[in-house]
PDB file of C-alpha atoms in Angstrom:
ATOM      1  CA  MET D 224       0.000   0.000   0.000  1.00 71.00           C
ATOM      2  CA  PHE D 225       2.828   2.408   0.875  1.00 80.00           C
ATOM      3  CA  VAL D 226       4.480   1.778  -2.512  1.00 73.00           C
ATOM      4  CA  GLU D 227       1.227   2.411  -4.429  1.00 75.00           C
ATOM      5  CA  VAL D 228       0.656   5.723  -2.661  1.00 76.00           C
ATOM      6  CA  ALA D 229       4.309   6.696  -3.168  1.00 74.00           C
ATOM      7  CA  GLN D 230       4.121   5.903  -6.891  1.00 73.00           C
ATOM      8  CA  HIS D 231       0.884   7.839  -7.434  1.00 75.00           C
ATOM      9  CA  LEU D 232       1.428  10.534  -4.753  1.00 81.00           C
ATOM     10  CA  SER D 233      -2.295  10.407  -4.247  1.00 82.00           C
ATOM     11  CA  PHE D 234      -4.494   8.550  -1.773  1.00 77.00           C
ATOM     12  CA  SER D 235      -7.370   8.676  -4.259  1.00 79.00           C
ATOM     13  CA  ASP D 236      -5.420   7.138  -7.148  1.00 78.00           C
ATOM     14  CA  ALA D 237      -3.908   4.467  -4.909  1.00 75.00           C
ATOM     15  CA  ALA D 238      -7.374   3.672  -3.543  1.00 76.00           C
ATOM     16  CA  GLU D 239      -8.687   3.154  -7.088  1.00 78.00           C
ATOM     17  CA  VAL D 240      -5.818   0.792  -7.999  1.00 71.00           C
ATOM     18  CA  LEU D 241      -6.190  -1.199  -4.781  1.00 77.00           C
ATOM     19  CA  HIS D 242     -10.018  -1.191  -4.920  1.00 78.00           C
ATOM     20  CA  LEU D 243     -10.232   0.444  -1.473  1.00 82.00           C
ATOM     21  CA  THR D 244     -11.729   3.659  -0.183  1.00 86.00           C
ATOM     22  CA  LYS D 245      -9.616   6.785   0.255  1.00 80.00           C
ATOM     23  CA  GLY D 246     -10.400   6.660   3.954  1.00 83.00           C
ATOM     24  CA  ALA D 247      -9.100   3.102   4.240  1.00 83.00           C
ATOM     25  CA  ILE D 248      -5.845   4.089   2.538  1.00 79.00           C
ATOM     26  CA  SER D 249      -5.415   7.121   4.819  1.00 84.00           C
ATOM     27  CA  TYR D 250      -6.027   4.987   7.902  1.00 82.00           C
ATOM     28  CA  GLN D 251      -3.504   2.331   6.834  1.00 86.00           C
ATOM     29  CA  ILE D 252      -0.807   4.931   6.107  1.00 84.00           C
ATOM     30  CA  LYS D 253      -1.395   6.581   9.497  1.00 87.00           C
ATOM     31  CA  THR D 254      -1.086   3.186  11.182  1.00 88.00           C
ATOM     32  CA  LEU D 255       2.171   2.549   9.282  1.00 85.00           C
ATOM     33  CA  GLU D 256       3.599   5.927  10.348  1.00 85.00           C
ATOM     34  CA  ASP D 257       2.609   5.271  13.971  1.00 88.00           C
ATOM     35  CA  ASP D 258       4.378   1.894  13.868  1.00 87.00           C
ATOM     36  CA  LEU D 259       7.496   3.359  12.220  1.00 89.00           C
ATOM     37  CA  GLY D 260       7.662   6.368  14.513  1.00 91.00           C
ATOM     38  CA  PHE D 261       8.129   8.871  11.660  1.00 90.00           C
ATOM     39  CA  LYS D 262       6.161  10.440   8.819  1.00 91.00           C
ATOM     40  CA  VAL D 263       6.504   9.056   5.277  1.00 86.00           C
ATOM     41  CA  PHE D 264       4.157  11.547   3.593  1.00 85.00           C
ATOM     42  CA  VAL D 265       3.352  15.235   3.946  1.00 91.00           C
ATOM     43  CA  ARG D 266      -0.333  15.822   3.169  1.00 85.00           C
ATOM     44  CA  SER D 267      -1.394  18.750   0.989  1.00 78.00           C
ATOM     45  CA  THR D 268      -4.530  19.881  -0.805  1.00 72.00           C
ATOM     46  CA  ARG D 269      -3.165  18.551  -4.105  1.00 74.00           C
ATOM     47  CA  GLY D 270      -2.051  15.163  -2.830  1.00 78.00           C
ATOM     48  CA  VAL D 271       0.893  13.914  -0.797  1.00 83.00           C
ATOM     49  CA  ILE D 272       4.668  14.411  -0.910  1.00 88.00           C
ATOM     50  CA  LEU D 273       7.252  11.921   0.255  1.00 87.00           C
ATOM     51  CA  THR D 274       9.313  12.972   3.261  1.00 92.00           C
ATOM     52  CA  ASN D 275      13.062  12.334   3.273  1.00 90.00           C
ATOM     53  CA  GLU D 276      12.435   9.188   5.304  1.00 89.00           C
ATOM     54  CA  GLY D 277       9.694   8.236   2.866  1.00 78.00           C
ATOM     55  CA  HIS D 278      12.119   8.518  -0.093  1.00 81.00           C
ATOM     56  CA  GLN D 279      14.614   6.254   1.653  1.00 85.00           C
ATOM     57  CA  LEU D 280      11.918   3.705   2.496  1.00 83.00           C
ATOM     58  CA  LEU D 281      10.619   3.686  -1.071  1.00 79.00           C
ATOM     59  CA  LYS D 282      14.125   3.143  -2.461  1.00 80.00           C
ATOM     60  CA  ALA D 283      14.672   0.206  -0.109  1.00 81.00           C
ATOM     61  CA  THR D 284      11.309  -1.455  -0.775  1.00 77.00           C
ATOM     62  CA  ARG D 285      10.582  -0.762  -4.473  1.00 66.00           C
ATOM     63  CA  SER D 286      12.771  -3.528  -5.983  1.00 63.00           C
ATOM     64  CA  HIS D 287      11.407  -6.097  -3.539  1.00 70.00           C
ATOM     65  CA  PHE D 288       7.867  -4.940  -4.191  1.00 64.00           C
ATOM     66  CA  LEU D 289       8.249  -5.257  -7.970  1.00 59.00           C
ATOM     67  CA  SER D 290       9.741  -8.718  -7.594  1.00 67.00           C
ATOM     68  CA  ILE D 291       6.856  -9.836  -5.398  1.00 65.00           C
ATOM     69  CA  GLU D 292       4.318  -8.243  -7.760  1.00 60.00           C
ATOM     70  CA  THR D 293       5.806 -10.053 -10.764  1.00 57.00           C
ATOM     71  CA  LYS D 294       5.705 -13.397  -8.985  1.00 60.00           C
ATOM     72  CA  LEU D 295       2.121 -12.806  -7.863  1.00 58.00           C
ATOM     73  CA  GLU D 296       1.084 -12.077 -11.457  1.00 54.00           C
ATOM     74  CA  GLU D 297       2.708 -15.329 -12.578  1.00 54.00           C
ATOM     75  CA  LEU D 298       0.894 -17.240  -9.874  1.00 58.00           C
ATOM     76  CA  LYS D 299      -2.406 -15.596 -10.769  1.00 54.00           C
ATOM     77  CA  GLU D 300      -2.156 -16.643 -14.440  1.00 53.00           C
ATOM     78  CA  PRO D 301      -4.808 -19.212 -15.355  1.00 55.00           C
ATOM     79  CA  ARG D 302      -3.452 -22.686 -14.798  1.00 59.00           C
ATOM     80  CA  THR D 303      -6.017 -24.273 -17.077  1.00 65.00           C
ATOM     81  CA  GLN D 304      -4.827 -24.616 -20.657  1.00 82.00           C
ATOM     82  CA  SER D 305      -7.320 -25.179 -23.439  1.00 86.00           C
ATOM     83  CA  LEU D 306      -6.793 -27.616 -26.300  1.00 91.00           C
ATOM     84  CA  THR D 307      -9.128 -28.273 -29.229  1.00 91.00           C
ATOM     85  CA  VAL D 308      -8.487 -31.500 -31.136  1.00 93.00           C
ATOM     86  CA  GLY D 309     -10.347 -32.171 -34.373  1.00 91.00           C
ATOM     87  CA  MET D 310     -11.035 -35.680 -35.664  1.00 92.00           C
ATOM     88  CA  SER D 311     -13.762 -37.814 -37.136  1.00 91.00           C
ATOM     89  CA  SER D 312     -16.351 -39.232 -34.751  1.00 91.00           C
ATOM     90  CA  TYR D 313     -15.289 -42.617 -36.180  1.00 92.00           C
ATOM     91  CA  PHE D 314     -11.748 -42.301 -34.810  1.00 94.00           C
ATOM     92  CA  ALA D 315     -12.897 -40.608 -31.621  1.00 93.00           C
ATOM     93  CA  SER D 316     -15.331 -43.362 -30.685  1.00 93.00           C
ATOM     94  CA  ARG D 317     -13.354 -46.359 -31.915  1.00 94.00           C
ATOM     95  CA  TRP D 318      -9.796 -45.468 -30.875  1.00 94.00           C
ATOM     96  CA  LEU D 319      -9.543 -42.374 -28.691  1.00 93.00           C
ATOM     97  CA  SER D 320     -12.465 -42.780 -26.314  1.00 90.00           C
ATOM     98  CA  PRO D 321     -11.186 -45.894 -24.462  1.00 89.00           C
ATOM     99  CA  ARG D 322      -7.817 -44.165 -23.898  1.00 92.00           C
ATOM    100  CA  LEU D 323      -8.924 -40.616 -23.182  1.00 91.00           C
ATOM    101  CA  MET D 324      -9.240 -40.870 -19.401  1.00 91.00           C
ATOM    102  CA  ASN D 325      -5.521 -41.680 -19.201  1.00 92.00           C
ATOM    103  CA  PHE D 326      -4.667 -38.335 -20.795  1.00 93.00           C
ATOM    104  CA  MET D 327      -7.085 -36.482 -18.512  1.00 92.00           C
ATOM    105  CA  GLN D 328      -5.483 -38.050 -15.437  1.00 92.00           C
ATOM    106  CA  LEU D 329      -1.975 -37.205 -16.622  1.00 93.00           C
ATOM    107  CA  HIS D 330      -2.858 -33.621 -17.556  1.00 92.00           C
ATOM    108  CA  PRO D 331      -5.604 -32.238 -15.297  1.00 91.00           C
ATOM    109  CA  GLU D 332      -4.387 -28.725 -16.155  1.00 89.00           C
ATOM    110  CA  ILE D 333      -5.538 -29.097 -19.782  1.00 92.00           C
ATOM    111  CA  GLN D 334      -9.158 -28.447 -20.689  1.00 91.00           C
ATOM    112  CA  LEU D 335      -9.577 -30.772 -23.665  1.00 92.00           C
ATOM    113  CA  ARG D 336     -12.237 -30.281 -26.317  1.00 92.00           C
ATOM    114  CA  ILE D 337     -12.818 -32.992 -28.907  1.00 92.00           C
ATOM    115  CA  GLN D 338     -14.324 -31.444 -32.024  1.00 88.00           C
ATOM    116  CA  PRO D 339     -15.954 -33.991 -34.355  1.00 85.00           C
ATOM    117  CA  MET D 340     -15.187 -33.073 -37.954  1.00 83.00           C
ATOM    118  CA  THR D 341     -16.018 -34.625 -41.293  1.00 75.00           C
ATOM    119  CA  GLN D 342     -13.868 -32.201 -43.286  1.00 72.00           C
ATOM    120  CA  LEU D 343     -10.467 -31.932 -41.618  1.00 66.00           C
ATOM    121  CA  PHE D 344      -9.464 -28.861 -43.594  1.00 67.00           C
ATOM    122  CA  ASP D 345      -9.210 -25.139 -42.782  1.00 68.00           C
ATOM    123  CA  LEU D 346      -8.156 -25.951 -39.223  1.00 76.00           C
ATOM    124  CA  ASP D 347      -7.344 -22.302 -38.464  1.00 70.00           C
ATOM    125  CA  ARG D 348     -10.829 -21.182 -39.391  1.00 71.00           C
ATOM    126  CA  GLN D 349     -12.395 -23.888 -37.264  1.00 74.00           C
ATOM    127  CA  GLY D 350     -10.313 -23.027 -34.206  1.00 80.00           C
ATOM    128  CA  VAL D 351      -8.588 -26.414 -34.095  1.00 87.00           C
ATOM    129  CA  ASP D 352      -5.161 -26.627 -32.437  1.00 90.00           C
ATOM    130  CA  ILE D 353      -4.348 -30.055 -33.858  1.00 91.00           C
ATOM    131  CA  ALA D 354      -6.279 -32.668 -35.840  1.00 92.00           C
ATOM    132  CA  ILE D 355      -6.047 -36.394 -36.434  1.00 93.00           C
ATOM    133  CA  ARG D 356      -6.526 -36.903 -40.160  1.00 91.00           C
ATOM    134  CA  TRP D 357      -6.855 -40.109 -42.174  1.00 92.00           C
ATOM    135  CA  GLY D 358      -5.003 -40.610 -45.449  1.00 91.00           C
ATOM    136  CA  ASN D 359      -1.468 -40.955 -46.751  1.00 92.00           C
ATOM    137  CA  GLY D 360      -0.116 -37.764 -45.161  1.00 89.00           C
ATOM    138  CA  ASP D 361       0.564 -36.091 -48.498  1.00 88.00           C
ATOM    139  CA  TRP D 362      -0.923 -32.692 -47.660  1.00 85.00           C
ATOM    140  CA  ASN D 363       0.529 -29.231 -48.032  1.00 82.00           C
ATOM    141  CA  ASP D 364      -2.125 -27.225 -46.170  1.00 79.00           C
ATOM    142  CA  VAL D 365      -0.971 -28.371 -42.726  1.00 85.00           C
ATOM    143  CA  GLU D 366       2.124 -29.368 -40.786  1.00 88.00           C
ATOM    144  CA  VAL D 367       2.077 -33.183 -40.803  1.00 91.00           C
ATOM    145  CA  LEU D 368       3.409 -35.389 -38.012  1.00 90.00           C
ATOM    146  CA  PRO D 369       3.442 -39.209 -38.282  1.00 88.00           C
ATOM    147  CA  PHE D 370       1.150 -40.906 -35.819  1.00 91.00           C
ATOM    148  CA  GLN D 371      -0.237 -44.321 -36.622  1.00 91.00           C
ATOM    149  CA  THR D 372       0.078 -46.372 -39.789  1.00 92.00           C
ATOM    150  CA  MET D 373      -3.080 -48.403 -40.317  1.00 94.00           C
ATOM    151  CA  PRO D 374      -3.395 -49.985 -43.770  1.00 96.00           C
ATOM    152  CA  ALA D 375      -6.721 -49.612 -45.555  1.00 97.00           C
ATOM    153  CA  TRP D 376      -8.499 -52.323 -47.547  1.00 97.00           C
ATOM    154  CA  PRO D 377     -11.894 -52.754 -49.227  1.00 98.00           C
ATOM    155  CA  VAL D 378     -14.876 -54.105 -47.343  1.00 98.00           C
ATOM    156  CA  GLY D 379     -18.437 -55.010 -48.192  1.00 98.00           C
ATOM    157  CA  ASN D 380     -21.356 -56.730 -46.537  1.00 98.00           C
ATOM    158  CA  PRO D 381     -21.758 -60.547 -46.792  1.00 98.00           C
ATOM    159  CA  ASP D 382     -23.952 -60.322 -49.919  1.00 97.00           C
ATOM    160  CA  ILE D 383     -21.352 -58.222 -51.725  1.00 97.00           C
ATOM    161  CA  ALA D 384     -18.587 -60.547 -50.541  1.00 97.00           C
ATOM    162  CA  GLN D 385     -20.500 -63.445 -52.077  1.00 97.00           C
ATOM    163  CA  LYS D 386     -20.842 -61.530 -55.340  1.00 96.00           C
ATOM    164  CA  VAL D 387     -17.083 -60.888 -55.437  1.00 96.00           C
ATOM    165  CA  LYS D 388     -16.467 -64.573 -54.823  1.00 96.00           C
ATOM    166  CA  SER D 389     -18.889 -65.583 -57.586  1.00 96.00           C
ATOM    167  CA  ILE D 390     -17.906 -63.237 -60.443  1.00 96.00           C
ATOM    168  CA  GLY D 391     -14.403 -62.209 -59.474  1.00 95.00           C
ATOM    169  CA  LEU D 392     -12.868 -59.059 -58.034  1.00 93.00           C
ATOM    170  CA  GLU D 393     -12.412 -57.100 -61.259  1.00 93.00           C
ATOM    171  CA  ARG D 394     -15.931 -57.583 -62.601  1.00 93.00           C
ATOM    172  CA  ALA D 395     -17.552 -57.045 -59.198  1.00 93.00           C
ATOM    173  CA  PHE D 396     -15.630 -53.837 -58.585  1.00 92.00           C
ATOM    174  CA  SER D 397     -16.621 -52.521 -61.999  1.00 90.00           C
ATOM    175  CA  GLU D 398     -20.280 -52.915 -61.000  1.00 91.00           C
ATOM    176  CA  LEU D 399     -20.189 -51.852 -57.353  1.00 92.00           C
ATOM    177  CA  THR D 400     -20.546 -48.301 -56.060  1.00 93.00           C
ATOM    178  CA  LEU D 401     -17.363 -47.011 -54.459  1.00 94.00           C
ATOM    179  CA  LEU D 402     -17.996 -44.992 -51.315  1.00 95.00           C
ATOM    180  CA  ARG D 403     -15.573 -42.090 -50.840  1.00 91.00           C
ATOM    181  CA  ASP D 404     -14.965 -39.573 -48.066  1.00 88.00           C
ATOM    182  CA  HIS D 405     -14.724 -36.486 -50.270  1.00 84.00           C
ATOM    183  CA  ASP D 406     -14.703 -35.435 -53.912  1.00 78.00           C
ATOM    184  CA  ASP D 407     -10.974 -35.197 -54.486  1.00 78.00           C
ATOM    185  CA  SER D 408      -9.985 -38.290 -52.513  1.00 85.00           C
ATOM    186  CA  THR D 409      -7.385 -40.439 -54.280  1.00 90.00           C
ATOM    187  CA  ALA D 410      -7.679 -43.400 -51.915  1.00 93.00           C
ATOM    188  CA  TRP D 411      -9.678 -45.602 -54.260  1.00 93.00           C
ATOM    189  CA  SER D 412      -7.451 -44.743 -57.203  1.00 92.00           C
ATOM    190  CA  ASP D 413      -4.404 -45.630 -55.097  1.00 94.00           C
ATOM    191  CA  TRP D 414      -5.941 -48.947 -54.097  1.00 95.00           C
ATOM    192  CA  LEU D 415      -7.026 -49.895 -57.617  1.00 94.00           C
ATOM    193  CA  THR D 416      -3.488 -49.174 -58.828  1.00 95.00           C
ATOM    194  CA  ALA D 417      -2.032 -51.317 -56.037  1.00 96.00           C
ATOM    195  CA  ALA D 418      -4.453 -54.138 -56.912  1.00 95.00           C
ATOM    196  CA  GLY D 419      -3.687 -53.894 -60.644  1.00 94.00           C
ATOM    197  CA  LEU D 420      -7.328 -53.204 -61.469  1.00 92.00           C
ATOM    198  CA  PRO D 421      -8.700 -50.651 -63.942  1.00 90.00           C
ATOM    199  CA  HIS D 422      -9.777 -47.374 -62.379  1.00 84.00           C
ATOM    200  CA  GLN D 423     -13.459 -46.859 -61.752  1.00 70.00           C
ATOM    201  CA  THR D 424     -15.074 -44.884 -64.568  1.00 64.00           C
ATOM    202  CA  ARG D 425     -18.699 -45.154 -63.478  1.00 60.00           C
ATOM    203  CA  LYS D 426     -20.413 -41.975 -62.355  1.00 60.00           C
ATOM    204  CA  ASP D 427     -22.363 -43.325 -59.375  1.00 61.00           C
ATOM    205  CA  THR D 428     -19.567 -42.938 -56.858  1.00 75.00           C
ATOM    206  CA  LEU D 429     -21.156 -41.996 -53.548  1.00 88.00           C
ATOM    207  CA  ILE D 430     -19.587 -39.309 -51.319  1.00 90.00           C
ATOM    208  CA  ILE D 431     -20.150 -39.901 -47.586  1.00 92.00           C
ATOM    209  CA  PRO D 432     -17.831 -37.671 -45.502  1.00 89.00           C
ATOM    210  CA  ASP D 433     -18.774 -39.173 -42.112  1.00 91.00           C
ATOM    211  CA  PRO D 434     -16.843 -42.469 -41.679  1.00 92.00           C
ATOM    212  CA  ASN D 435     -19.418 -43.931 -39.263  1.00 93.00           C
ATOM    213  CA  VAL D 436     -22.212 -43.261 -41.750  1.00 95.00           C
ATOM    214  CA  ARG D 437     -20.028 -44.768 -44.473  1.00 95.00           C
ATOM    215  CA  VAL D 438     -19.556 -47.967 -42.440  1.00 97.00           C
ATOM    216  CA  GLN D 439     -23.311 -48.258 -41.960  1.00 97.00           C
ATOM    217  CA  ALA D 440     -23.896 -47.647 -45.674  1.00 97.00           C
ATOM    218  CA  VAL D 441     -21.592 -50.574 -46.482  1.00 98.00           C
ATOM    219  CA  ILE D 442     -23.442 -52.787 -43.980  1.00 98.00           C
ATOM    220  CA  ASP D 443     -26.711 -51.759 -45.655  1.00 97.00           C
ATOM    221  CA  GLY D 444     -25.345 -52.809 -49.051  1.00 96.00           C
ATOM    222  CA  GLN D 445     -25.035 -49.311 -50.565  1.00 95.00           C
ATOM    223  CA  GLY D 446     -21.559 -50.025 -51.905  1.00 95.00           C
ATOM    224  CA  ILE D 447     -18.020 -50.820 -50.818  1.00 96.00           C
ATOM    225  CA  ALA D 448     -15.520 -48.685 -48.903  1.00 97.00           C
ATOM    226  CA  LEU D 449     -11.923 -48.615 -47.785  1.00 97.00           C
ATOM    227  CA  ASN D 450     -11.621 -49.256 -44.075  1.00 96.00           C
ATOM    228  CA  ASP D 451      -9.053 -50.376 -41.549  1.00 96.00           C
ATOM    229  CA  HIS D 452      -8.571 -52.261 -38.304  1.00 95.00           C
ATOM    230  CA  LEU D 453     -11.006 -49.978 -36.484  1.00 96.00           C
ATOM    231  CA  ILE D 454     -13.911 -51.983 -37.971  1.00 96.00           C
ATOM    232  CA  SER D 455     -12.606 -55.247 -36.494  1.00 95.00           C
ATOM    233  CA  GLN D 456     -15.769 -55.627 -34.391  1.00 95.00           C
ATOM    234  CA  GLU D 457     -17.988 -55.517 -37.507  1.00 97.00           C
ATOM    235  CA  ILE D 458     -15.656 -58.039 -39.170  1.00 97.00           C
ATOM    236  CA  ASP D 459     -15.844 -60.352 -36.145  1.00 97.00           C
ATOM    237  CA  ASP D 460     -19.638 -59.993 -36.020  1.00 97.00           C
ATOM    238  CA  GLY D 461     -19.915 -60.930 -39.706  1.00 97.00           C
ATOM    239  CA  LYS D 462     -21.525 -57.622 -40.670  1.00 98.00           C
ATOM    240  CA  LEU D 463     -18.581 -56.718 -42.909  1.00 98.00           C
ATOM    241  CA  VAL D 464     -16.154 -58.807 -44.926  1.00 98.00           C
ATOM    242  CA  ARG D 465     -12.690 -57.911 -46.157  1.00 98.00           C
ATOM    243  CA  LEU D 466     -12.811 -58.259 -49.948  1.00 97.00           C
ATOM    244  CA  SER D 467      -9.092 -58.399 -50.810  1.00 96.00           C
ATOM    245  CA  ASP D 468      -5.686 -58.927 -49.243  1.00 96.00           C
ATOM    246  CA  VAL D 469      -4.349 -55.911 -51.154  1.00 97.00           C
ATOM    247  CA  GLU D 470      -3.992 -52.934 -48.848  1.00 97.00           C
ATOM    248  CA  LEU D 471      -2.785 -49.352 -48.813  1.00 96.00           C
ATOM    249  CA  SER D 472       0.194 -49.820 -46.518  1.00 95.00           C
ATOM    250  CA  SER D 473       1.124 -46.115 -46.413  1.00 94.00           C
ATOM    251  CA  TYR D 474      -2.310 -45.024 -45.210  1.00 95.00           C
ATOM    252  CA  GLY D 475      -3.275 -44.373 -41.623  1.00 94.00           C
ATOM    253  CA  TYR D 476      -3.745 -41.538 -39.175  1.00 94.00           C
ATOM    254  CA  PHE D 477      -1.555 -38.446 -39.077  1.00 93.00           C
ATOM    255  CA  LEU D 478      -1.367 -35.467 -36.769  1.00 93.00           C
ATOM    256  CA  ALA D 479      -2.153 -32.295 -38.686  1.00 90.00           C
ATOM    257  CA  ARG D 480      -1.378 -28.845 -37.270  1.00 88.00           C
ATOM    258  CA  PRO D 481      -2.307 -25.497 -38.793  1.00 82.00           C
ATOM    259  CA  THR D 482       0.766 -24.013 -40.466  1.00 75.00           C
ATOM    260  CA  SER D 483       0.240 -20.854 -38.420  1.00 67.00           C
ATOM    261  CA  GLY D 484      -0.329 -22.740 -35.166  1.00 60.00           C
ATOM    262  CA  CYS D 485       1.522 -21.789 -31.995  1.00 58.00           C
ATOM    263  CA  ASN D 486       3.732 -24.124 -30.015  1.00 59.00           C
ATOM    264  CA  ALA D 487       1.377 -24.346 -27.038  1.00 76.00           C
ATOM    265  CA  LYS D 488       2.372 -26.571 -24.143  1.00 86.00           C
ATOM    266  CA  SER D 489      -1.025 -28.274 -24.338  1.00 90.00           C
ATOM    267  CA  VAL D 490      -0.427 -29.295 -27.966  1.00 91.00           C
ATOM    268  CA  ALA D 491       3.044 -30.627 -27.147  1.00 91.00           C
ATOM    269  CA  ALA D 492       1.636 -32.596 -24.211  1.00 93.00           C
ATOM    270  CA  PHE D 493      -1.101 -34.152 -26.360  1.00 93.00           C
ATOM    271  CA  VAL D 494       1.320 -35.067 -29.148  1.00 92.00           C
ATOM    272  CA  GLN D 495       3.723 -36.678 -26.673  1.00 92.00           C
ATOM    273  CA  TRP D 496       0.891 -38.634 -25.087  1.00 93.00           C
ATOM    274  CA  LEU D 497      -0.343 -39.906 -28.460  1.00 92.00           C
ATOM    275  CA  GLN D 498       3.143 -41.037 -29.393  1.00 86.00           C
ATOM    276  CA  GLU D 499       3.583 -42.866 -26.097  1.00 87.00           C
ATOM    277  CA  VAL D 500       0.165 -44.502 -25.811  1.00 81.00           C
ATOM    278  CA  GLN D 501       0.014 -48.089 -27.055  1.00 56.00           C
ATOM    279  CA  PRO D 502      -1.115 -47.929 -30.709  1.00 55.00           C
ATOM    280  CA  ASP D 503      -3.190 -50.417 -32.659  1.00 51.00           C
ATOM    281  CA  ARG D 504      -1.041 -51.915 -35.371  1.00 46.00           C
ATOM    282  CA  GLY D 505      -3.806 -53.376 -37.440  1.00 42.00           C
ATOM    283  CA  CYS D 506      -4.570 -56.980 -38.241  1.00 38.00           C
TER     284      CYS D 506
END
């Protein structure tokens, strides 16, 4: 309180800074002077003036006061850090959810927000600090960090699997609707090349951005899709069937950061946790 009054040379201004009344400030200064046994201020109609003793006291206490003030400001900084992670609801529910409590226990200081996304683009605009994106990692709109390789392969429901078995892979694929995640996806083209099959030229390709909806569409017989180990439960239950041993070995899940993103401690902590947590390696 003494330092604030000495810096402002005004009880009123010091009272405003300290959120106290002018009377309270005056009383505290009088109490201080009584305890010290000498005056530190000379009162006037225009404010206060430091006495010689007051100048000496201010000089001795100012550096310590500033040091204490700086430390108090550091301690008052919010300890909770926010982190927004974008990903598909498919990955969130099938891979992240069972592991998420471990991260929360390790980092109680981080307020984590999982943002379900079907289009993992324009991360800056969507306020996403980091995203988990499926594909081959060949993107130039984000900073890409390797995370988890999980080869993709074609699946269909049991009826479609029987059709493939009856008429052969090439003919069946030329007749079946290929389900894609977005218009400019090259995943099916990459797989057809790997399998040595002609590229699909039919116009009834179906775009279903949401992976969970895409899985259900395949179960319902709407077409075939590229999926990975995360549908192992549907495979085990007989709802889906893997249609070929050919796979996209370079595909999987990558960490994507906005190119203008900051190096927040919360992002670094999440990335480190993802890299340390036991990954699924596929089947």
